[in-house]
Short mmCIF file of C-alpha atoms and ligand atoms in Angstrom, two decimals:
data_model
loop_
_atom_site.label_atom_id
_atom_site.label_comp_id
_atom_site.label_asym_id
_atom_site.label_seq_id
_atom_site.Cartn_x
_atom_site.Cartn_y
_atom_site.Cartn_z
CA UNK A 1 4.35 71.16 60.06
CA UNK A 2 5.38 67.84 58.45
CA UNK A 3 8.92 67.06 57.30
CA UNK A 4 7.70 67.07 53.76
CA UNK A 5 6.44 70.63 53.93
CA UNK A 6 9.56 71.83 55.69
CA UNK A 7 11.79 70.35 52.99
CA UNK A 8 9.74 71.78 50.14
CA UNK A 9 10.06 75.23 51.80
CA UNK A 10 13.76 75.09 51.18
CA UNK A 11 13.64 73.61 47.64
CA UNK A 12 15.48 75.85 45.21
CA UNK A 13 13.66 77.45 42.31
CA UNK A 14 14.78 75.56 39.18
CA UNK A 15 17.28 77.44 37.02
CA UNK A 16 15.26 76.65 33.90
CA UNK A 17 12.12 74.71 33.05
CA UNK A 18 13.47 72.04 30.71
CA UNK A 19 12.82 68.49 31.77
CA UNK A 20 15.39 66.72 33.88
CA UNK A 21 16.51 63.37 32.44
CA UNK A 22 14.12 60.54 33.35
CA UNK A 23 15.88 57.42 32.12
CA UNK A 24 14.08 54.11 32.28
CA UNK A 25 16.36 51.46 33.76
CA UNK A 26 17.41 48.66 31.45
CA UNK A 27 18.14 46.28 34.35
CA UNK A 28 14.93 44.39 33.80
CA UNK A 29 16.17 43.10 30.44
CA UNK A 30 18.47 40.06 30.50
CA UNK A 31 19.99 39.60 27.07
CA UNK A 32 21.77 36.47 25.91
CA UNK A 33 25.04 36.91 24.07
CA UNK A 34 23.81 34.79 21.21
CA UNK A 35 20.38 33.63 20.01
CA UNK A 36 19.49 30.70 17.79
CA UNK A 37 16.18 29.96 16.11
CA UNK A 38 13.11 28.84 18.02
CA UNK A 39 11.91 25.71 16.23
CA UNK A 40 9.69 22.92 17.53
CA UNK A 41 9.82 24.33 21.05
CA UNK A 42 13.63 24.29 21.29
CA UNK A 43 16.53 26.55 20.37
CA UNK A 44 18.66 25.48 17.47
CA UNK A 45 21.89 27.16 16.45
CA UNK A 46 22.66 28.47 12.98
CA UNK A 47 25.92 28.42 11.04
CA UNK A 48 25.94 32.18 10.59
CA UNK A 49 25.07 35.04 12.90
CA UNK A 50 24.71 38.79 12.71
CA UNK A 51 24.90 41.49 15.36
CA UNK A 52 21.82 43.40 16.35
CA UNK A 53 22.46 46.88 17.69
CA UNK A 54 20.68 49.70 19.43
CA UNK A 55 20.01 52.61 17.07
CA UNK A 56 20.23 55.05 19.99
CA UNK A 57 24.03 54.63 20.26
CA UNK A 58 24.95 51.89 17.78
CA UNK A 59 26.03 49.64 20.66
CA UNK A 60 25.86 45.89 19.97
CA UNK A 61 23.12 44.09 21.90
CA UNK A 62 23.38 40.45 20.86
CA UNK A 63 24.34 37.99 18.15
CA UNK A 64 21.35 36.64 16.27
CA UNK A 65 21.06 33.59 14.01
CA UNK A 66 20.92 33.95 10.26
CA UNK A 67 18.49 31.23 9.21
CA UNK A 68 19.38 29.42 5.99
CA UNK A 69 16.94 27.88 3.51
CA UNK A 70 17.35 24.51 5.25
CA UNK A 71 16.69 26.11 8.66
CA UNK A 72 13.49 27.66 7.33
CA UNK A 73 12.38 24.33 5.86
CA UNK A 74 13.06 22.71 9.24
CA UNK A 75 10.88 25.30 10.97
CA UNK A 76 8.07 24.79 8.46
CA UNK A 77 8.32 21.02 8.97
CA UNK A 78 8.05 21.53 12.76
CA UNK A 79 4.99 23.73 12.26
CA UNK A 80 3.47 21.14 9.91
CA UNK A 81 4.00 18.39 12.46
CA UNK A 82 2.39 20.47 15.21
CA UNK A 83 -0.57 21.43 13.01
CA UNK A 84 -2.39 18.09 13.26
CA UNK A 85 -2.85 18.10 17.03
CA UNK A 86 -3.19 21.88 17.36
CA UNK A 87 -5.93 22.18 14.74
CA UNK A 88 -7.86 19.35 16.37
CA UNK A 89 -7.86 20.93 19.82
CA UNK A 90 -11.24 22.30 20.87
CA UNK A 91 -11.36 26.07 20.31
CA UNK A 92 -11.72 26.62 24.05
CA UNK A 93 -8.33 24.91 24.56
CA UNK A 94 -6.63 27.05 21.91
CA UNK A 95 -8.20 30.07 23.59
CA UNK A 96 -6.66 29.04 26.89
CA UNK A 97 -3.15 29.33 25.45
CA UNK A 98 -3.89 32.69 23.83
CA UNK A 99 -5.27 34.05 27.10
CA UNK A 100 -2.12 32.85 28.83
CA UNK A 101 0.08 34.63 26.27
CA UNK A 102 -1.94 37.83 26.70
CA UNK A 103 -1.58 37.64 30.46
CA UNK A 104 2.13 36.98 30.37
CA UNK A 105 2.69 39.85 27.94
CA UNK A 106 0.79 42.15 30.28
CA UNK A 107 2.78 40.91 33.27
CA UNK A 108 6.14 41.25 31.50
CA UNK A 109 5.19 44.41 29.64
CA UNK A 110 7.87 46.61 31.16
CA UNK A 111 10.62 44.17 30.17
CA UNK A 112 9.25 43.97 26.62
CA UNK A 113 8.80 47.74 26.35
CA UNK A 114 12.38 48.44 27.41
CA UNK A 115 13.73 45.86 24.99
CA UNK A 116 11.57 47.22 22.15
CA UNK A 117 12.92 50.73 22.70
CA UNK A 118 16.50 49.49 23.05
CA UNK A 119 16.47 47.47 19.83
CA UNK A 120 14.15 49.61 17.71
CA UNK A 121 14.70 53.18 18.92
CA UNK A 122 11.10 54.12 19.67
CA UNK A 123 10.38 56.23 22.76
CA UNK A 124 9.74 54.18 25.87
CA UNK A 125 6.47 55.98 26.49
CA UNK A 126 5.21 54.68 23.15
CA UNK A 127 6.39 51.09 23.55
CA UNK A 128 5.05 51.14 27.13
CA UNK A 129 1.71 52.82 26.43
CA UNK A 130 0.93 51.73 22.87
CA UNK A 131 2.85 48.71 21.58
CA UNK A 132 2.64 46.54 24.67
CA UNK A 133 -0.97 47.12 25.70
CA UNK A 134 -2.09 46.65 22.08
CA UNK A 135 -0.03 43.49 21.61
CA UNK A 136 -1.59 41.95 24.73
CA UNK A 137 -5.04 43.18 23.64
CA UNK A 138 -4.70 41.38 20.31
CA UNK A 139 -4.09 38.08 22.04
CA UNK A 140 -6.98 38.71 24.44
CA UNK A 141 -9.28 39.62 21.56
CA UNK A 142 -8.52 36.63 19.34
CA UNK A 143 -8.57 34.27 22.33
CA UNK A 144 -12.22 35.24 22.63
CA UNK A 145 -12.99 34.11 19.08
CA UNK A 146 -11.11 30.80 19.13
CA UNK A 147 -14.13 28.79 20.36
CA UNK A 148 -16.74 30.84 18.52
CA UNK A 149 -15.83 30.41 14.87
CA UNK A 150 -19.29 29.07 14.01
CA UNK A 151 -20.81 32.28 15.39
CA UNK A 152 -18.17 34.48 13.80
CA UNK A 153 -18.90 33.02 10.36
CA UNK A 154 -22.45 31.62 10.56
CA UNK A 155 -23.52 29.01 7.98
CA UNK A 156 -19.95 28.65 6.77
CA UNK A 157 -17.63 25.85 7.73
CA UNK A 158 -14.38 27.50 8.80
CA UNK A 159 -11.26 25.32 8.79
CA UNK A 160 -7.66 26.36 9.47
CA UNK A 161 -5.35 26.56 6.46
CA UNK A 162 -2.31 24.78 7.90
CA UNK A 163 1.07 26.51 8.28
CA UNK A 164 1.25 30.28 7.97
CA UNK A 165 4.55 31.97 7.03
CA UNK A 166 4.63 35.46 8.49
CA UNK A 167 7.12 38.21 7.64
CA UNK A 168 7.12 41.40 9.67
CA UNK A 169 8.89 44.79 9.58
CA UNK A 170 10.85 46.77 12.12
CA UNK A 171 8.53 49.63 12.97
CA UNK A 172 6.26 47.80 15.46
CA UNK A 173 8.14 44.55 16.02
CA UNK A 174 6.13 42.98 18.85
CA UNK A 175 2.82 44.51 17.81
CA UNK A 176 3.16 43.19 14.26
CA UNK A 177 4.02 39.79 15.72
CA UNK A 178 0.80 39.92 17.76
CA UNK A 179 -1.25 41.05 14.74
CA UNK A 180 0.05 38.04 12.84
CA UNK A 181 0.28 35.26 15.43
CA UNK A 182 -2.91 35.83 17.46
CA UNK A 183 -5.50 35.40 14.65
CA UNK A 184 -3.51 32.57 13.02
CA UNK A 185 -3.44 30.54 16.24
CA UNK A 186 -7.04 31.33 17.16
CA UNK A 187 -8.09 29.97 13.77
CA UNK A 188 -6.15 26.73 14.41
CA UNK A 189 -3.04 27.30 12.26
CA UNK A 190 0.58 26.94 13.24
CA UNK A 191 3.13 29.60 12.28
CA UNK A 192 6.68 30.34 11.25
CA UNK A 193 7.46 34.00 11.77
CA UNK A 194 10.43 36.02 10.56
CA UNK A 195 11.07 39.31 12.36
CA UNK A 196 12.95 42.14 10.66
CA UNK A 197 16.71 42.00 10.60
CA UNK A 198 17.13 45.17 12.70
CA UNK A 199 14.59 44.31 15.41
CA UNK A 200 14.60 40.60 16.24
CA UNK A 201 14.91 40.81 20.03
CA UNK A 202 11.31 41.11 21.22
CA UNK A 203 10.30 38.25 18.91
CA UNK A 204 13.07 36.18 20.50
CA UNK A 205 11.91 37.16 23.99
CA UNK A 206 8.39 36.20 22.93
CA UNK A 207 9.66 32.60 22.59
CA UNK A 208 10.05 32.62 26.35
CA UNK A 209 6.41 33.68 26.69
CA UNK A 210 5.46 30.76 24.44
CA UNK A 211 7.42 28.45 26.76
CA UNK A 212 5.80 29.93 29.88
CA UNK A 213 2.35 29.53 28.33
CA UNK A 214 3.19 25.85 27.67
CA UNK A 215 2.12 26.18 24.07
CA UNK A 216 2.63 22.80 22.35
CA UNK A 217 6.03 22.63 20.58
CA UNK A 218 6.02 23.69 16.94
CA UNK A 219 2.87 25.82 17.09
CA UNK A 220 4.99 29.00 17.05
CA UNK A 221 8.41 28.98 15.38
CA UNK A 222 10.64 32.04 15.05
CA UNK A 223 13.35 32.23 12.40
CA UNK A 224 15.63 35.25 12.31
CA UNK A 225 17.65 36.52 9.38
CA UNK A 226 17.72 39.04 6.56
CA UNK A 227 15.64 39.32 3.40
CA UNK A 228 16.97 36.00 2.12
CA UNK A 229 15.37 34.24 5.12
CA UNK A 230 12.07 35.95 4.26
CA UNK A 231 12.44 34.87 0.64
CA UNK A 232 13.13 31.27 1.77
CA UNK A 233 9.94 31.35 3.83
CA UNK A 234 7.98 32.51 0.78
CA UNK A 235 9.46 29.61 -1.23
CA UNK A 236 8.83 27.02 1.50
CA UNK A 237 5.96 24.59 1.93
CA UNK A 238 3.63 27.00 3.77
CA UNK A 239 -0.08 27.37 3.04
CA UNK A 240 -0.20 31.10 3.46
CA UNK A 241 2.09 34.11 3.56
CA UNK A 242 1.19 37.17 5.60
CA UNK A 243 3.57 40.04 4.85
CA UNK A 244 3.93 43.54 6.23
CA UNK A 245 6.63 45.75 4.76
CA UNK A 246 7.57 47.70 1.68
CA UNK A 247 5.46 47.74 -1.46
CA UNK A 248 8.48 46.68 -3.50
CA UNK A 249 9.04 43.44 -1.57
CA UNK A 250 5.27 42.87 -1.34
CA UNK A 251 5.01 43.00 -5.13
CA UNK A 252 7.91 40.56 -5.51
CA UNK A 253 6.20 38.13 -3.12
CA UNK A 254 2.91 38.44 -4.99
CA UNK A 255 4.64 37.71 -8.29
CA UNK A 256 6.35 34.69 -6.75
CA UNK A 257 3.16 33.23 -5.28
CA UNK A 258 0.93 33.82 -8.31
CA UNK A 259 -0.50 30.51 -9.44
CA UNK A 260 0.86 28.48 -6.51
CA UNK A 261 -2.46 28.28 -4.67
CA UNK A 262 -0.86 29.70 -1.52
CA UNK A 263 -2.91 32.37 0.16
CA UNK A 264 -1.45 35.84 0.56
CA UNK A 265 -2.17 39.02 2.47
CA UNK A 266 -0.06 42.14 2.03
CA UNK A 267 0.07 45.15 4.30
CA UNK A 268 2.33 47.60 2.53
CA UNK A 269 3.27 51.25 2.47
CA UNK A 270 1.20 54.41 2.61
CA UNK A 271 1.19 58.14 2.04
CA UNK A 272 -1.82 59.14 4.09
CA UNK A 273 -3.65 62.41 3.66
CA UNK A 274 -4.51 64.21 6.88
CA UNK A 275 -7.18 66.73 5.84
CA UNK A 276 -7.92 69.79 7.96
CA UNK A 277 -11.07 71.83 7.29
CA UNK A 278 -11.49 75.42 8.45
CA UNK A 279 -14.29 74.52 10.90
CA UNK A 280 -12.18 72.08 12.91
CA UNK A 281 -11.01 72.47 16.51
CA UNK A 282 -7.66 73.93 15.56
CA UNK A 283 -5.52 73.06 18.57
CA UNK A 284 -6.89 69.54 18.64
CA UNK A 285 -6.13 69.19 14.93
CA UNK A 286 -2.55 70.36 15.47
CA UNK A 287 -2.10 67.65 18.11
CA UNK A 288 -3.51 65.16 15.61
CA UNK A 289 -1.14 66.35 12.90
CA UNK A 290 1.83 65.97 15.26
CA UNK A 291 0.70 62.55 16.41
CA UNK A 292 -0.03 61.58 12.81
CA UNK A 293 3.51 62.14 11.59
CA UNK A 294 5.93 62.25 14.52
CA UNK A 295 4.57 59.21 16.40
CA UNK A 296 7.22 56.46 16.21
CA UNK A 297 9.55 58.85 14.28
CA UNK A 298 7.14 58.61 11.36
CA UNK A 299 8.05 54.93 10.89
CA UNK A 300 4.38 54.18 10.48
CA UNK A 301 2.80 52.80 7.32
CA UNK A 302 -0.39 54.75 7.99
CA UNK A 303 1.42 57.97 9.05
CA UNK A 304 -0.34 61.20 8.09
CA UNK A 305 2.58 62.31 5.95
CA UNK A 306 0.63 64.56 3.57
CA UNK A 307 -1.14 67.36 5.38
CA UNK A 308 -3.94 69.05 3.41
CA UNK A 309 -4.99 72.34 4.98
CA UNK A 310 -7.97 74.36 3.79
CA UNK A 311 -6.54 77.53 2.32
CA UNK A 312 -8.41 79.90 4.65
CA UNK A 313 -6.64 78.51 7.73
CA UNK A 314 -3.30 77.71 6.19
CA UNK A 315 -1.35 80.36 8.08
CA UNK A 316 -2.63 79.73 11.62
CA UNK A 317 -2.27 75.97 11.16
CA UNK A 318 1.33 76.19 9.98
CA UNK A 319 2.18 78.70 12.69
CA UNK A 320 0.66 76.58 15.46
CA UNK A 321 2.26 73.47 14.07
CA UNK A 322 5.75 75.00 14.03
CA UNK A 323 5.26 76.30 17.56
CA UNK A 324 4.15 72.87 18.75
CA UNK A 325 7.13 71.25 17.02
CA UNK A 326 9.52 73.33 19.12
CA UNK A 327 8.21 71.54 22.22
CA UNK A 328 8.86 68.03 20.89
CA UNK A 329 11.64 66.39 22.84
CA UNK A 330 13.97 64.45 20.55
CA UNK A 331 16.51 62.10 22.09
CA UNK A 332 17.17 58.97 24.09
CA UNK A 333 14.33 56.49 23.46
CA UNK A 334 14.72 55.24 27.01
CA UNK A 335 14.05 58.64 28.54
CA UNK A 336 10.44 58.77 29.70
CA UNK A 337 10.11 62.35 28.46
CA UNK A 338 11.19 61.65 24.90
CA UNK A 339 8.64 62.29 22.16
CA UNK A 340 10.74 61.45 19.12
CA UNK A 341 13.32 58.68 19.46
CA UNK A 342 16.05 57.26 17.22
CA UNK A 343 15.72 56.37 13.55
CA UNK A 344 15.63 52.60 13.30
CA UNK A 345 18.72 52.03 11.16
CA UNK A 346 21.46 53.77 9.22
CA UNK A 347 19.80 52.61 6.01
CA UNK A 348 16.51 54.20 6.95
CA UNK A 349 18.27 57.40 8.02
CA UNK A 350 19.98 57.61 4.64
CA UNK A 351 16.66 57.12 2.88
CA UNK A 352 15.08 59.95 4.88
CA UNK A 353 18.06 62.23 4.22
CA UNK A 354 17.91 61.48 0.51
CA UNK A 355 14.21 62.33 0.24
CA UNK A 356 14.56 65.46 2.35
CA UNK A 357 17.40 66.64 0.08
CA UNK A 358 15.13 65.98 -2.91
CA UNK A 359 12.39 68.08 -1.28
CA UNK A 360 14.76 71.03 -0.86
CA UNK A 361 16.05 70.68 -4.38
CA UNK A 362 12.57 70.59 -5.86
CA UNK A 363 11.82 73.91 -4.18
CA UNK A 364 9.91 73.11 -0.99
CA UNK A 365 10.57 75.19 2.11
CA UNK A 366 11.92 73.26 5.08
CA UNK A 367 11.41 73.92 8.80
CA UNK A 368 13.04 72.02 11.64
CA UNK A 369 12.72 73.19 15.24
CA UNK A 370 15.98 73.89 17.05
CA UNK A 371 16.97 70.72 18.88
CA UNK A 372 20.24 69.15 19.92
CA UNK A 373 20.57 65.66 18.50
CA UNK A 374 22.71 63.08 20.32
CA UNK A 375 26.15 62.53 18.82
CA UNK A 376 25.99 58.77 18.57
CA UNK A 377 23.19 56.80 16.96
CA UNK A 378 20.73 57.62 14.17
CA UNK A 379 18.71 60.80 14.48
CA UNK A 380 16.56 63.05 12.39
CA UNK A 381 14.86 66.21 13.63
CA UNK A 382 11.10 66.57 13.16
CA UNK A 383 10.68 68.24 9.80
CA UNK A 384 7.91 70.04 7.97
CA UNK A 385 7.92 71.08 4.33
CA UNK A 386 5.72 73.90 3.06
CA UNK A 387 5.37 75.12 -0.55
CA UNK A 388 5.02 71.54 -1.66
CA UNK A 389 3.63 70.66 -5.08
CA UNK A 390 1.72 67.44 -5.62
CA UNK A 391 4.37 66.23 -8.04
CA UNK A 392 7.30 66.52 -5.62
CA UNK A 393 8.85 63.26 -4.47
CA UNK A 394 8.18 64.22 -0.84
CA UNK A 395 4.46 64.36 -1.67
CA UNK A 396 4.46 61.11 -3.62
CA UNK A 397 6.90 58.68 -2.01
CA UNK A 398 6.75 57.05 1.40
CA UNK A 399 9.52 58.66 3.48
CA UNK A 400 8.89 56.59 6.60
CA UNK A 401 10.46 59.21 8.80
CA UNK A 402 9.48 62.33 10.81
CA UNK A 403 8.87 64.42 7.70
CA UNK A 404 5.59 66.13 6.86
CA UNK A 405 4.58 67.76 3.56
CA UNK A 406 1.96 70.52 3.75
CA UNK A 407 -0.38 71.12 0.81
CA UNK A 408 -3.59 73.12 0.52
CA UNK A 409 -7.10 72.79 -0.87
CA UNK A 410 -10.19 75.00 -1.22
CA UNK A 411 -13.22 72.70 -1.48
CA UNK A 412 -14.06 69.23 -0.18
CA UNK A 413 -14.05 67.91 -3.77
CA UNK A 414 -10.55 69.23 -4.29
CA UNK A 415 -9.44 67.69 -0.99
CA UNK A 416 -10.72 64.28 -2.06
CA UNK A 417 -9.16 64.53 -5.48
CA UNK A 418 -5.77 65.51 -4.11
CA UNK A 419 -5.87 63.02 -1.24
CA UNK A 420 -6.62 60.16 -3.64
CA UNK A 421 -3.85 61.23 -6.00
CA UNK A 422 -1.40 58.60 -4.77
CA UNK A 423 -0.62 55.01 -5.64
CA UNK A 424 -1.24 54.15 -1.98
CA UNK A 425 -4.51 53.79 -0.07
CA UNK A 426 -3.92 52.79 3.52
CA UNK A 427 -5.31 55.53 5.74
CA UNK A 428 -6.57 59.09 5.92
CA UNK A 429 -7.66 61.64 8.51
CA UNK A 430 -10.42 64.24 8.42
CA UNK A 431 -10.69 67.18 10.82
CA UNK A 432 -14.01 69.00 10.83
CA UNK A 433 -16.83 69.64 13.26
CA UNK A 434 -19.47 68.51 10.74
CA UNK A 435 -20.50 64.88 11.07
CA UNK A 436 -22.09 64.94 7.62
CA UNK A 437 -18.84 66.09 6.06
CA UNK A 438 -16.92 63.32 7.83
CA UNK A 439 -19.25 60.72 6.29
CA UNK A 440 -19.13 62.41 2.88
CA UNK A 441 -15.33 62.40 2.93
CA UNK A 442 -15.02 58.85 4.31
CA UNK A 443 -17.16 57.54 1.45
CA UNK A 444 -14.90 59.12 -1.13
CA UNK A 445 -11.44 58.69 0.32
CA UNK A 446 -9.79 55.63 -1.17
CA UNK A 447 -8.20 54.45 2.07
CA UNK A 448 -8.64 51.37 4.22
CA UNK A 449 -8.93 53.40 7.42
CA UNK A 450 -10.34 56.91 7.76
CA UNK A 451 -9.92 58.58 11.13
CA UNK A 452 -12.18 61.49 12.05
CA UNK A 453 -10.90 64.12 14.47
CA UNK A 454 -8.18 61.76 15.60
CA UNK A 455 -5.28 59.90 14.03
CA UNK A 456 -3.23 56.71 14.51
CA UNK A 457 -5.77 55.01 16.78
CA UNK A 458 -5.73 51.24 16.77
CA UNK A 459 -7.98 48.63 18.27
CA UNK A 460 -7.85 44.86 17.92
CA UNK A 461 -11.56 44.73 17.05
CA UNK A 462 -11.17 47.05 14.08
CA UNK A 463 -9.96 45.82 10.68
CA UNK A 464 -6.87 47.52 9.25
CA UNK A 465 -5.50 47.28 5.72
CA UNK A 466 -5.20 49.00 2.39
CA UNK A 467 -6.26 49.56 -1.17
CA UNK A 468 -4.14 49.87 -4.29
CA UNK A 469 -0.38 49.67 -3.62
CA UNK A 470 -0.98 49.56 0.13
CA UNK A 471 -1.89 45.89 -0.23
CA UNK A 472 -4.90 43.69 0.37
CA UNK A 473 -6.39 41.64 3.17
CA UNK A 474 -7.23 42.98 6.61
CA UNK A 475 -5.70 42.54 10.04
CA UNK A 476 -7.69 43.03 13.22
CA UNK A 477 -11.32 42.22 13.90
CA UNK A 478 -13.10 39.27 12.34
CA UNK A 479 -11.78 40.38 8.96
CA UNK A 480 -8.29 39.68 10.29
CA UNK A 481 -9.05 36.04 11.07
CA UNK A 482 -10.67 35.28 7.72
CA UNK A 483 -7.41 35.07 5.72
CA UNK A 484 -6.34 32.27 8.08
CA UNK A 485 -9.42 30.17 7.38
CA UNK A 486 -10.61 27.97 4.56
CA UNK A 487 -14.36 28.15 3.89
CA UNK A 488 -14.56 25.70 0.98
P1 NDP B 1 11.17 45.37 3.65
O1 NDP B 1 9.91 45.26 2.91
O2 NDP B 1 12.43 45.01 2.95
O3 NDP B 1 11.12 44.47 4.96
C1 NDP B 1 9.98 43.90 5.55
C2 NDP B 1 10.26 42.46 5.93
O4 NDP B 1 10.44 41.66 4.76
C3 NDP B 1 11.54 42.27 6.74
O5 NDP B 1 11.36 41.21 7.64
C4 NDP B 1 12.53 41.92 5.66
O6 NDP B 1 13.66 41.29 6.16
C5 NDP B 1 11.71 41.02 4.79
N1 NDP B 1 12.20 40.87 3.43
C6 NDP B 1 13.11 41.63 2.76
N2 NDP B 1 13.30 41.17 1.50
C7 NDP B 1 12.49 40.09 1.37
C8 NDP B 1 12.22 39.19 0.30
N3 NDP B 1 12.79 39.30 -0.90
N4 NDP B 1 11.31 38.20 0.51
C9 NDP B 1 10.69 38.08 1.68
N5 NDP B 1 10.91 38.89 2.74
C10 NDP B 1 11.80 39.89 2.59
O7 NDP B 1 11.28 46.81 4.24
P2 NDP B 1 12.61 47.57 4.70
O8 NDP B 1 12.88 47.22 6.08
O9 NDP B 1 13.73 47.34 3.72
O10 NDP B 1 12.16 49.08 4.57
C11 NDP B 1 12.18 49.71 3.30
C12 NDP B 1 11.04 50.67 3.17
O11 NDP B 1 9.81 49.97 3.22
C13 NDP B 1 10.93 51.69 4.30
O12 NDP B 1 11.72 52.77 4.06
C14 NDP B 1 9.46 52.01 4.27
O13 NDP B 1 9.22 52.98 3.31
C15 NDP B 1 8.82 50.72 3.86
N6 NDP B 1 8.29 49.95 5.01
C16 NDP B 1 6.96 49.88 5.17
C17 NDP B 1 6.45 49.19 6.24
C18 NDP B 1 5.00 49.10 6.48
O14 NDP B 1 4.60 48.86 7.61
N7 NDP B 1 4.20 49.23 5.49
C19 NDP B 1 7.31 48.57 7.24
C20 NDP B 1 8.71 48.65 6.95
C21 NDP B 1 9.16 49.33 5.87
P3 NDP B 1 14.92 42.17 6.61
O15 NDP B 1 14.50 43.06 7.70
O16 NDP B 1 15.86 41.15 7.09
O17 NDP B 1 15.39 42.90 5.38
#
């Protein structure tokens, strides 16, 4: 008998079957006390700074620069200077740098994943298994197109635009950076990117990847700050703005840029319908519902936040869903077993609480599984509302948190009508075993992405973007490179 077998003979039977803590070590991350702005390949300091914290315990992580209008103009000037040489490089040379970035991201993925979870609050298993692989995949994918623009857009002469100003939100900080920077660089542009105020750290770590990849100075510039820094970037001498964030700010940017000749793409909010027909694989659909709304604490623009269940299966679906919700582990984002991490900021938590209170007041029935939330930090238990009317705020407004509203329908026509009854149009999900019904629904749903028998799947080759108040322009695939090119 081996030692191993002998020892296992004596192992005690566990007292209960809950998971033991499985904390991911943070040792791999080396934070600086203070960060400046990354401009023209060097770090420059700012007059003002702000503290970035971890939403899991509100502990301060680092001081980050608050870029002023002049700082932003300096970054745009550095990008403009770099544009000449960068845009003239053969595509195969630009590709080389993008491949290097992809490789370095893959090699340093654990470090990035830990930092993403620390600064943003998302579970480590999501930053490790979703954000990082996808971010690297975006650079790999667009690297492949950099020397093939004439094949990507045959009979059209594709030229880079110049300097792209890019403003990103806090829900997928590094992934949104990759979605923005990879196609812009592949197309021959240079960029100035502003990360969200609450999650600047992976963008700042990315500057070290840029250094390692020996990207020419000024091709990528990172300016940190609050909304005023974003507004300064919109005002600056850029050729294009790519924005992901709230519909409200997106509209303000669109108003500001109207008539200026600057190009604009907007990826805004959503209130996706996840539609479950009575012939679907029920357990699989319940997993899809859970993934659709509780993935990344529901901080997902395409989250399946409105669940439409065919009336005949309403009861089993709700029952299975509630049962499944009791098994979700809410807690420390850095625990490898955590399913639902911390809410990104106090502001976002207050917004979720306000909308949930409105749901209760309007008469919806709330269910939250029993779970012990940590004392420090920002937390919200996974929540489902039943008895929801279409007119309730929780069925109309983007909550951007782990809160699901359940509604019902009888016929496919009714499902389409109800699903499209929203100012948004970013994504939708359909659960049915009938291929013909999937196609019928997909044709009629006014949403940029329609998932069938799955939800929240992303791929760099696939375009993503919205209709109506969810914005315009696409990211991902060839469609995602087009807004960075001039075909005139
Ligand atoms: P914002 O739209 O305010 O933020 C998105 C980005 O824009 C951030 O980098 C932000 O900077 C910047 N920004 C803010 N004001 C301006 C401005 N006037 N001009 C240019 N850039 C600006 O979203 P919030 O973070 O405030 O979130 C509010 C709500 O928006 C959420 O509750 C959610 O409903 C929705 N949202 C949707 C997202 C999506 O992916 N569609 C992503 C994030 C939020 P800073 O962070 O410094 O404020």
